[in-house]
Coordinates of C-alpha atoms and ligand atoms in Angstrom, one line a residue:
M1 CA 9.9 -22.9 79.1
V2 CA 7.3 -21.7 77.4
F3 CA 9.0 -23.3 74.3
V4 CA 8.3 -27.1 76.6
Q5 CA 4.7 -26.1 76.8
S6 CA 4.4 -24.2 73.4
K7 CA 5.8 -28.2 72.3
Q8 CA 3.7 -30.3 74.6
H9 CA 0.8 -28.1 72.9
H10 CA 1.7 -28.8 69.2
V11 CA 2.1 -32.4 70.1
A12 CA -1.9 -32.3 72.2
E13 CA -2.9 -30.5 69.4
W14 CA -1.8 -33.6 67.0
V15 CA -2.9 -35.7 68.6
K16 CA -6.7 -34.0 68.4
Y17 CA -6.4 -34.7 65.3
L18 CA -5.0 -37.9 64.8
A19 CA -8.0 -39.1 66.7
I20 CA -10.6 -37.2 64.6
A21 CA -9.4 -38.8 61.5
L22 CA -9.2 -42.5 63.1
M23 CA -13.2 -41.6 64.3
C24 CA -13.8 -40.3 60.9
G25 CA -12.0 -43.1 58.3
L26 CA -14.1 -45.9 60.6
V27 CA -17.5 -44.3 60.3
A28 CA -16.4 -44.5 56.6
I29 CA -15.0 -47.6 56.9
D30 CA -18.6 -49.2 58.4
G31 CA -20.3 -47.1 56.5
I32 CA -19.4 -49.3 53.3
S33 CA -18.6 -52.7 54.4
S34 CA -23.3 -52.5 55.7
A35 CA -23.3 -51.1 51.9
L36 CA -22.0 -54.6 50.4
A37 CA -22.9 -56.0 52.9
D38 CA -27.7 -55.0 52.0
S39 CA -26.5 -55.8 47.9
G40 CA -26.0 -59.4 49.2
K41 CA -29.3 -60.3 50.0
A42 CA -32.4 -60.2 47.7
P43 CA -34.6 -57.6 47.1
A44 CA -37.8 -58.6 49.3
Q45 CA -34.7 -59.3 52.3
Q46 CA -33.7 -55.9 52.1
T47 CA -35.3 -52.9 54.3
E48 CA -35.6 -50.0 51.7
I49 CA -36.5 -50.0 48.5
N50 CA -36.1 -47.3 46.4
E51 CA -38.6 -48.2 43.4
N52 CA -38.6 -45.3 41.0
N53 CA -35.9 -44.3 42.3
D54 CA -36.5 -41.5 44.1
S55 CA -34.3 -39.5 47.5
A56 CA -37.3 -41.3 49.6
P57 CA -36.4 -44.6 51.6
R58 CA -39.5 -46.8 51.2
L59 CA -40.8 -49.4 54.1
V60 CA -41.5 -52.9 53.4
V61 CA -44.5 -53.8 55.8
E62 CA -45.3 -56.9 56.4
S63 CA -48.5 -58.1 58.5
D64 CA -47.1 -59.7 61.4
T65 CA -50.1 -62.5 62.0
V66 CA -51.8 -65.8 59.6
A67 CA -55.8 -64.0 61.0
A68 CA -54.1 -59.9 59.9
R69 CA -52.7 -62.2 56.4
L70 CA -56.1 -63.7 56.0
G71 CA -58.1 -60.0 56.1
G72 CA -58.7 -61.3 60.6
Y73 CA -62.7 -61.5 61.0
H74 CA -63.8 -60.3 57.6
G75 CA -61.4 -62.8 55.6
I76 CA -62.2 -65.5 57.3
L77 CA -65.7 -65.0 57.3
A78 CA -66.1 -64.9 53.6
F79 CA -63.3 -67.5 53.5
L80 CA -66.1 -69.6 55.4
H81 CA -69.4 -68.5 53.7
N82 CA -67.5 -68.4 50.2
F83 CA -65.5 -71.2 50.1
A84 CA -64.8 -73.7 53.0
V85 CA -69.5 -74.4 53.7
P86 CA -70.8 -74.3 50.5
V87 CA -67.9 -77.4 50.0
L88 CA -68.1 -78.8 53.6
L89 CA -72.1 -78.7 53.6
A90 CA -71.7 -80.2 49.0
D91 CA -70.6 -83.9 51.1
S92 CA -73.4 -86.0 52.3
E93 CA -71.2 -87.0 54.6
I94 CA -70.2 -84.1 56.0
A95 CA -74.0 -82.2 56.2
S96 CA -75.5 -85.6 57.5
F97 CA -74.5 -84.2 60.8
F98 CA -75.7 -80.3 60.6
G99 CA -79.7 -80.8 60.8
N100 CA -81.2 -80.0 64.4
L101 CA -79.4 -76.8 64.3
T102 CA -79.9 -74.6 67.8
Q103 CA -78.7 -72.2 65.3
T104 CA -78.5 -70.6 61.7
P105 CA -75.4 -71.4 59.0
A106 CA -74.8 -67.3 59.6
E107 CA -74.5 -67.7 63.5
I108 CA -72.5 -71.0 62.9
E109 CA -69.8 -69.2 60.0
Q110 CA -69.6 -66.1 62.1
C111 CA -69.2 -67.8 66.2
L112 CA -66.0 -70.0 63.8
A113 CA -64.9 -66.5 61.9
M114 CA -64.7 -65.0 65.5
M115 CA -62.8 -68.5 66.8
L116 CA -60.1 -68.8 63.9
D117 CA -59.9 -64.6 63.9
H118 CA -58.8 -64.8 67.7
D119 CA -56.5 -68.2 67.9
L120 CA -54.8 -66.2 64.8
G121 CA -53.7 -63.3 66.2
G122 CA -56.0 -61.5 65.6
S123 CA -58.7 -59.7 67.2
S124 CA -62.1 -60.7 68.0
R125 CA -62.8 -62.7 71.0
H126 CA -62.4 -66.5 71.3
S127 CA -67.1 -65.9 73.1
G128 CA -68.6 -64.6 74.6
T129 CA -69.7 -62.2 71.8
T130 CA -73.4 -61.7 70.8
L131 CA -73.9 -61.4 66.7
E132 CA -76.4 -58.8 65.6
S133 CA -79.1 -62.2 64.6
G134 CA -79.3 -62.1 69.2
H135 CA -76.4 -65.4 69.2
R136 CA -74.4 -65.0 71.6
C137 CA -71.2 -68.0 70.6
R138 CA -70.2 -70.6 72.6
G139 CA -66.9 -71.2 73.7
S140 CA -67.3 -74.4 74.8
M141 CA -67.0 -77.3 72.1
P142 CA -68.4 -80.4 73.7
K143 CA -70.8 -78.7 74.7
I144 CA -71.3 -76.6 70.5
H145 CA -71.2 -80.7 70.0
Q146 CA -73.1 -82.7 71.8
G147 CA -75.8 -84.8 70.7
R148 CA -73.8 -85.6 67.3
N149 CA -71.9 -87.8 67.9
I150 CA -69.1 -87.0 65.1
P151 CA -66.3 -89.4 64.2
D152 CA -62.7 -88.5 63.9
E153 CA -62.8 -89.1 59.9
V154 CA -65.0 -87.0 59.7
I155 CA -63.2 -84.3 61.3
T156 CA -60.3 -85.7 59.3
K157 CA -61.9 -84.7 56.0
F158 CA -63.9 -81.5 58.0
I159 CA -60.2 -79.9 58.6
G160 CA -59.2 -81.1 54.7
I161 CA -61.8 -79.5 53.3
I162 CA -60.8 -76.2 54.9
S163 CA -57.2 -76.4 54.1
Q164 CA -57.7 -77.2 50.4
Q165 CA -60.2 -74.6 50.2
A166 CA -57.9 -72.2 52.0
E167 CA -55.8 -73.0 49.1
L168 CA -57.5 -72.8 46.4
A169 CA -58.2 -69.0 47.9
G170 CA -54.7 -68.8 47.8
V171 CA -53.7 -68.8 51.5
S172 CA -50.3 -69.5 51.9
Q173 CA -48.2 -73.0 53.2
F174 CA -47.6 -71.4 56.0
D175 CA -50.6 -70.2 56.4
I176 CA -52.4 -73.3 55.7
K177 CA -50.7 -75.4 58.4
A178 CA -51.0 -72.8 61.1
I179 CA -55.4 -73.0 60.1
A180 CA -55.0 -76.8 60.5
K181 CA -53.1 -76.8 63.5
V182 CA -55.4 -73.5 65.5
L183 CA -58.4 -76.9 64.4
E184 CA -56.6 -80.3 64.9
R185 CA -56.6 -78.3 69.2
S186 CA -60.0 -78.6 68.3
R187 CA -60.4 -82.2 67.7
P188 CA -60.6 -83.8 71.1
S189 CA -62.8 -81.6 72.6
I190 CA -65.4 -82.7 69.8
R191 CA -64.8 -85.5 69.0
N192 CA -67.6 -88.4 69.5
K193 CA -69.1 -86.0 71.6
Ligands
HEM1 C1 -62.7 -80.0 64.0 C2 -62.9 -77.7 64.0 C3 -64.0 -77.6 64.3 C4 -64.3 -75.9 65.2 C5 -63.5 -75.4 65.6 C6 -66.0 -75.6 65.4 C7 -66.5 -74.8 66.1 C8 -67.5 -74.7 66.2 C9 -68.6 -73.0 66.6 C10 -67.4 -72.2 66.7 C11 -69.6 -73.5 66.7 C12 -70.4 -72.8 66.7 C13 -71.3 -71.7 68.0 C14 -71.3 -71.5 68.5 O1 -70.9 -70.6 68.4 O2 -72.5 -71.5 69.0 C15 -69.6 -74.9 65.7 C16 -72.0 -75.0 65.3 C17 -71.5 -76.7 64.6 N1 -70.3 -77.5 64.2 FE1 -68.5 -77.0 65.3 N2 -66.6 -76.7 64.6 C18 -65.6 -77.4 64.1 C19 -65.5 -79.4 63.4 C20 -66.8 -79.5 63.8 C21 -67.0 -80.7 62.9 C22 -66.0 -81.8 62.2 C23 -68.6 -81.3 62.9 C24 -69.2 -81.6 62.3 C25 -69.3 -83.1 60.8 C26 -69.8 -79.8 63.1 C27 -70.5 -79.6 63.1 C28 -71.6 -78.1 64.0 C29 -72.1 -77.7 63.9 C30 -73.6 -79.6 63.7 C31 -72.2 -77.0 64.3 C32 -74.0 -76.2 64.4 C33 -74.2 -76.7 66.2 C34 -75.9 -76.6 67.0 O3 -77.0 -76.3 66.2 O4 -76.1 -76.8 67.8 N3 -68.2 -79.0 63.7 N4 -69.0 -75.0 65.2

């Protein structure tokens, strides 16, 4: 009786060891297959890189909004001021719509930069911000462009120049499309008002 009990005990012990060995084997195989799967990826796709061969893993962090990739409000404002606006105003047809302003060109740039930052996923308010000058950014496109009678083709030219200047400034095609899409949304509420 004692002999049968001890034999059963031995079998149970062996089953336990076998199960542990099996689990270790599975973990090892999974580890190897994950490593093999990773090695097939392009370097940029891998989540961890180790440039200097040191032991600390490095994470690849990519900005996930268009606004962030453009440098947020300040990046967009710098782009408008240095790239887009000089070319827009050098076009006599577009410039002709910028007479009798109720605000300064700097205020237009700042309000437009905030609007774009907001619409492209940034932290600016779409409208309603009071600038240092005291001007409060407006949100209603028909009211802002009221009485200017801006035709469709001028809006197309306006968006085209901004896209072209974004390309010259090194913005990616994906982000240029996003900027143009956001501007396009305002077309019906600006056209012929
Ligand atoms: C296509 C998308 C466009 C957007 C999103 C846009 C947006 C804006 C914004 C945010 C402002 C500043 C308003 C404020 O906060 O006080 C503004 C002002 C102005 N925009 Fe546009 N705009 C667009 C197209 C155009 C076009 C095509 C023209 C003319 C060619 C134009 C002419 C003006 C003028 C003249 C002002 C100043 C208005 C004033 O002084 O009262 N905009 N726009």
